[in-house]
Short mmCIF file of C-alpha atoms in Angstrom, two decimals:
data_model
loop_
_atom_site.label_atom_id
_atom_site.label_comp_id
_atom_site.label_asym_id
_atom_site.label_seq_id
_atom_site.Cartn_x
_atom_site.Cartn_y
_atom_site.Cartn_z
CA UNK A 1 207.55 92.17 107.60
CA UNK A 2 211.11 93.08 108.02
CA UNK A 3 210.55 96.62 108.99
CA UNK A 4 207.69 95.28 110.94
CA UNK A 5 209.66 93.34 113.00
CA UNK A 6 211.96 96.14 113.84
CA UNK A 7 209.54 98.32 114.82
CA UNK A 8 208.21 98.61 118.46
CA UNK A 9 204.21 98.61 117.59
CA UNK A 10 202.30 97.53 114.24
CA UNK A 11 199.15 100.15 113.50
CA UNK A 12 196.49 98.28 112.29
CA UNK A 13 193.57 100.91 110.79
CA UNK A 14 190.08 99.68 110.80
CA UNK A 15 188.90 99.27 107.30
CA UNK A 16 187.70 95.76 107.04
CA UNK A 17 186.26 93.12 109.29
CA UNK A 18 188.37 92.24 112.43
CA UNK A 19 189.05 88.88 110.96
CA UNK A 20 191.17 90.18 108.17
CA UNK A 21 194.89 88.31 107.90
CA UNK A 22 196.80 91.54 109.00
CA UNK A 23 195.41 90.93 112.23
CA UNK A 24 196.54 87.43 112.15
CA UNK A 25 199.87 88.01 110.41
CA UNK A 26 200.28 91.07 113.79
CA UNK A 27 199.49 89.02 116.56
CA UNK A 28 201.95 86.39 115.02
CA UNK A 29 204.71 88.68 114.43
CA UNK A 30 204.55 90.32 117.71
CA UNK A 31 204.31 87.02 118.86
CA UNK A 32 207.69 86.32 117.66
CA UNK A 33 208.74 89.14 118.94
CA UNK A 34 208.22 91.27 116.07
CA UNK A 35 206.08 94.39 117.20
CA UNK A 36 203.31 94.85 119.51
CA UNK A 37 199.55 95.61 117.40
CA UNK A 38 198.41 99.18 117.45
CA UNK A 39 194.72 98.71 116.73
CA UNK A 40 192.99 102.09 115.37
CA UNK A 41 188.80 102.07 115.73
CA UNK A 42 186.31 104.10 114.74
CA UNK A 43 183.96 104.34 117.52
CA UNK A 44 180.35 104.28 117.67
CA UNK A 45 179.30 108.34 117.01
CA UNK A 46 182.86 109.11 114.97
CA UNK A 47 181.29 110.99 112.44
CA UNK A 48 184.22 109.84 109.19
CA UNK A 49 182.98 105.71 110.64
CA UNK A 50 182.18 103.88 107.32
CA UNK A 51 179.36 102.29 106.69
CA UNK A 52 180.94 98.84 108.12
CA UNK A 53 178.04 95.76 108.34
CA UNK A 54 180.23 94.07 111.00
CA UNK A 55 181.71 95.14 113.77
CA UNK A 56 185.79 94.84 113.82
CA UNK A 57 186.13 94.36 117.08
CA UNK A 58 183.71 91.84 117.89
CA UNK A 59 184.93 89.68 114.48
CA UNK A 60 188.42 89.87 115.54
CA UNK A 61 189.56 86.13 115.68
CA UNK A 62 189.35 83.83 118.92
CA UNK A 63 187.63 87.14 120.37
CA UNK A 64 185.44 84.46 122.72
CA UNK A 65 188.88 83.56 124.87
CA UNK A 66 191.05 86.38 123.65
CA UNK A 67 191.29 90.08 125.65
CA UNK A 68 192.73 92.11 123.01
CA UNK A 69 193.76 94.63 125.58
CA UNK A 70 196.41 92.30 126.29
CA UNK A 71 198.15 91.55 123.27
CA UNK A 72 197.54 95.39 122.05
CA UNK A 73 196.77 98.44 122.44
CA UNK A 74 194.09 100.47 120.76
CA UNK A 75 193.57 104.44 119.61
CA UNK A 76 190.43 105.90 118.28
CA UNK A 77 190.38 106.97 114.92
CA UNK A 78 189.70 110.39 115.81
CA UNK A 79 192.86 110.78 118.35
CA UNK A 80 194.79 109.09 115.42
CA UNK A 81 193.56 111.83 113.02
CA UNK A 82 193.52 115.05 114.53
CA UNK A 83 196.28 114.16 117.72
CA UNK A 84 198.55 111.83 116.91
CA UNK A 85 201.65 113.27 118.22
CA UNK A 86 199.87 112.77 121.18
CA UNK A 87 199.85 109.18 120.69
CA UNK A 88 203.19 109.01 119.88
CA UNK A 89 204.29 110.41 123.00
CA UNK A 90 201.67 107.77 125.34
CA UNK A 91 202.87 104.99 122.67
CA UNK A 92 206.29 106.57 123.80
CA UNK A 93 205.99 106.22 127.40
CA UNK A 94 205.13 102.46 127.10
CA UNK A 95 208.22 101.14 129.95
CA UNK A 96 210.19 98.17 128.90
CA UNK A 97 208.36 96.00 131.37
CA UNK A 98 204.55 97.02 129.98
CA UNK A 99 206.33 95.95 126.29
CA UNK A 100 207.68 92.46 128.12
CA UNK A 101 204.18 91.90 129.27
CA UNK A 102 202.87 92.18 125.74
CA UNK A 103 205.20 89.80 124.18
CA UNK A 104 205.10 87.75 127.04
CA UNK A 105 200.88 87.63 126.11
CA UNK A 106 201.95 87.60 122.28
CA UNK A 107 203.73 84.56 122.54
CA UNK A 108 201.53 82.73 124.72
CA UNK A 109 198.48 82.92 121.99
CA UNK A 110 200.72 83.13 118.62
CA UNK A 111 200.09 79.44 118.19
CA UNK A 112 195.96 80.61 117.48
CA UNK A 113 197.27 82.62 114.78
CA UNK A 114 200.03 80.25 113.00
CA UNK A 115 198.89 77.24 111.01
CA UNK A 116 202.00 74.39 111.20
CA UNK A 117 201.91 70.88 109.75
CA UNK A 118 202.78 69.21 112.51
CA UNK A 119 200.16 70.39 114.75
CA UNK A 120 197.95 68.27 117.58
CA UNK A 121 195.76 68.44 119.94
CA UNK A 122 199.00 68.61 122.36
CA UNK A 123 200.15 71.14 120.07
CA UNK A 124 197.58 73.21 118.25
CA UNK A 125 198.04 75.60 115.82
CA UNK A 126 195.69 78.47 113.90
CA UNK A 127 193.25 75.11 112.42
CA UNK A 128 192.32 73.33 115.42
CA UNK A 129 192.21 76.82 117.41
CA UNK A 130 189.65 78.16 114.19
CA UNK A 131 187.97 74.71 114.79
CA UNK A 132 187.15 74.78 118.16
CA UNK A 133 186.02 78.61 117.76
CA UNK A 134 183.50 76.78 114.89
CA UNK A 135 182.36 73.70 117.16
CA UNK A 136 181.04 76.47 120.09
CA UNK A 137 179.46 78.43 117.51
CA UNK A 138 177.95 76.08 116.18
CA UNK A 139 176.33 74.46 119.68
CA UNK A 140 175.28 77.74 120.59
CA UNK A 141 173.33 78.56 117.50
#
């Protein structure tokens, strides 16, 4: 987390479902200030896409209120693979103000992804944020 923290963007390869904890434990650390999530996808015809029963984007957490885009920024597998000097110099080109407006998103939803004791309703943290998620899936099932 250390290194993490001094670096300017966390990759985060597909691989599991989107509600794994390094995509909590990410959007946290970026959202104290850490680094800002790199999020590398398969897509639908990449011909190296596993055999994946759910699909990482739509499991990523609080995906019903969240836009990914921005908190993060995403690369396709393939461009990661067979270009990625490429998207070292666009990841490169990111101006300090496009970086502000990522922390500036990062902090404003890292309380979805940290669970504290002292949390309320005034206050929420990851539970009550995970609970309301549960409370509109459930009515809409």
């Amino acid at each position: 987390l250390e290194a993490a923290s001094r670096s300017r963007f966390c990759i985060i390869a597909q691989g599991d479902p989107g509600n794994t904890a390094k995509v909590m434990e990410t959007v946290a650390l970026g959202g104290a200030g850490g680094c800002i999530p790199l999020y590398v996808l398969y897509t639908a015809n990449s011909p190296q896409r596993p055999p994946v029963e759910q699909d990482f984007v739509r499991d990523l957490p609080h995906v019903r209120w969240l836009d990914y885009c921005e908190i993060a920024y995403f690369v396709s597998h393939h461009a990661a693979r067979t270009n990625m000097s490429r998207v070292v110099e666009i990841l490169a080109d990111v101006t300090a103000e496009q970086a502000e407006a990522k922390f500036r998103a990062l902090r404003a939803v890292r309380p979805a992804f940290v669970y504290r004791r002292n949390s309320s309703f005034e206050r929420p943290s990851a539970a009550e944020f995970l609970l309301s998620d549960a409370c509109h899936m459930a009515r809409r099932a």
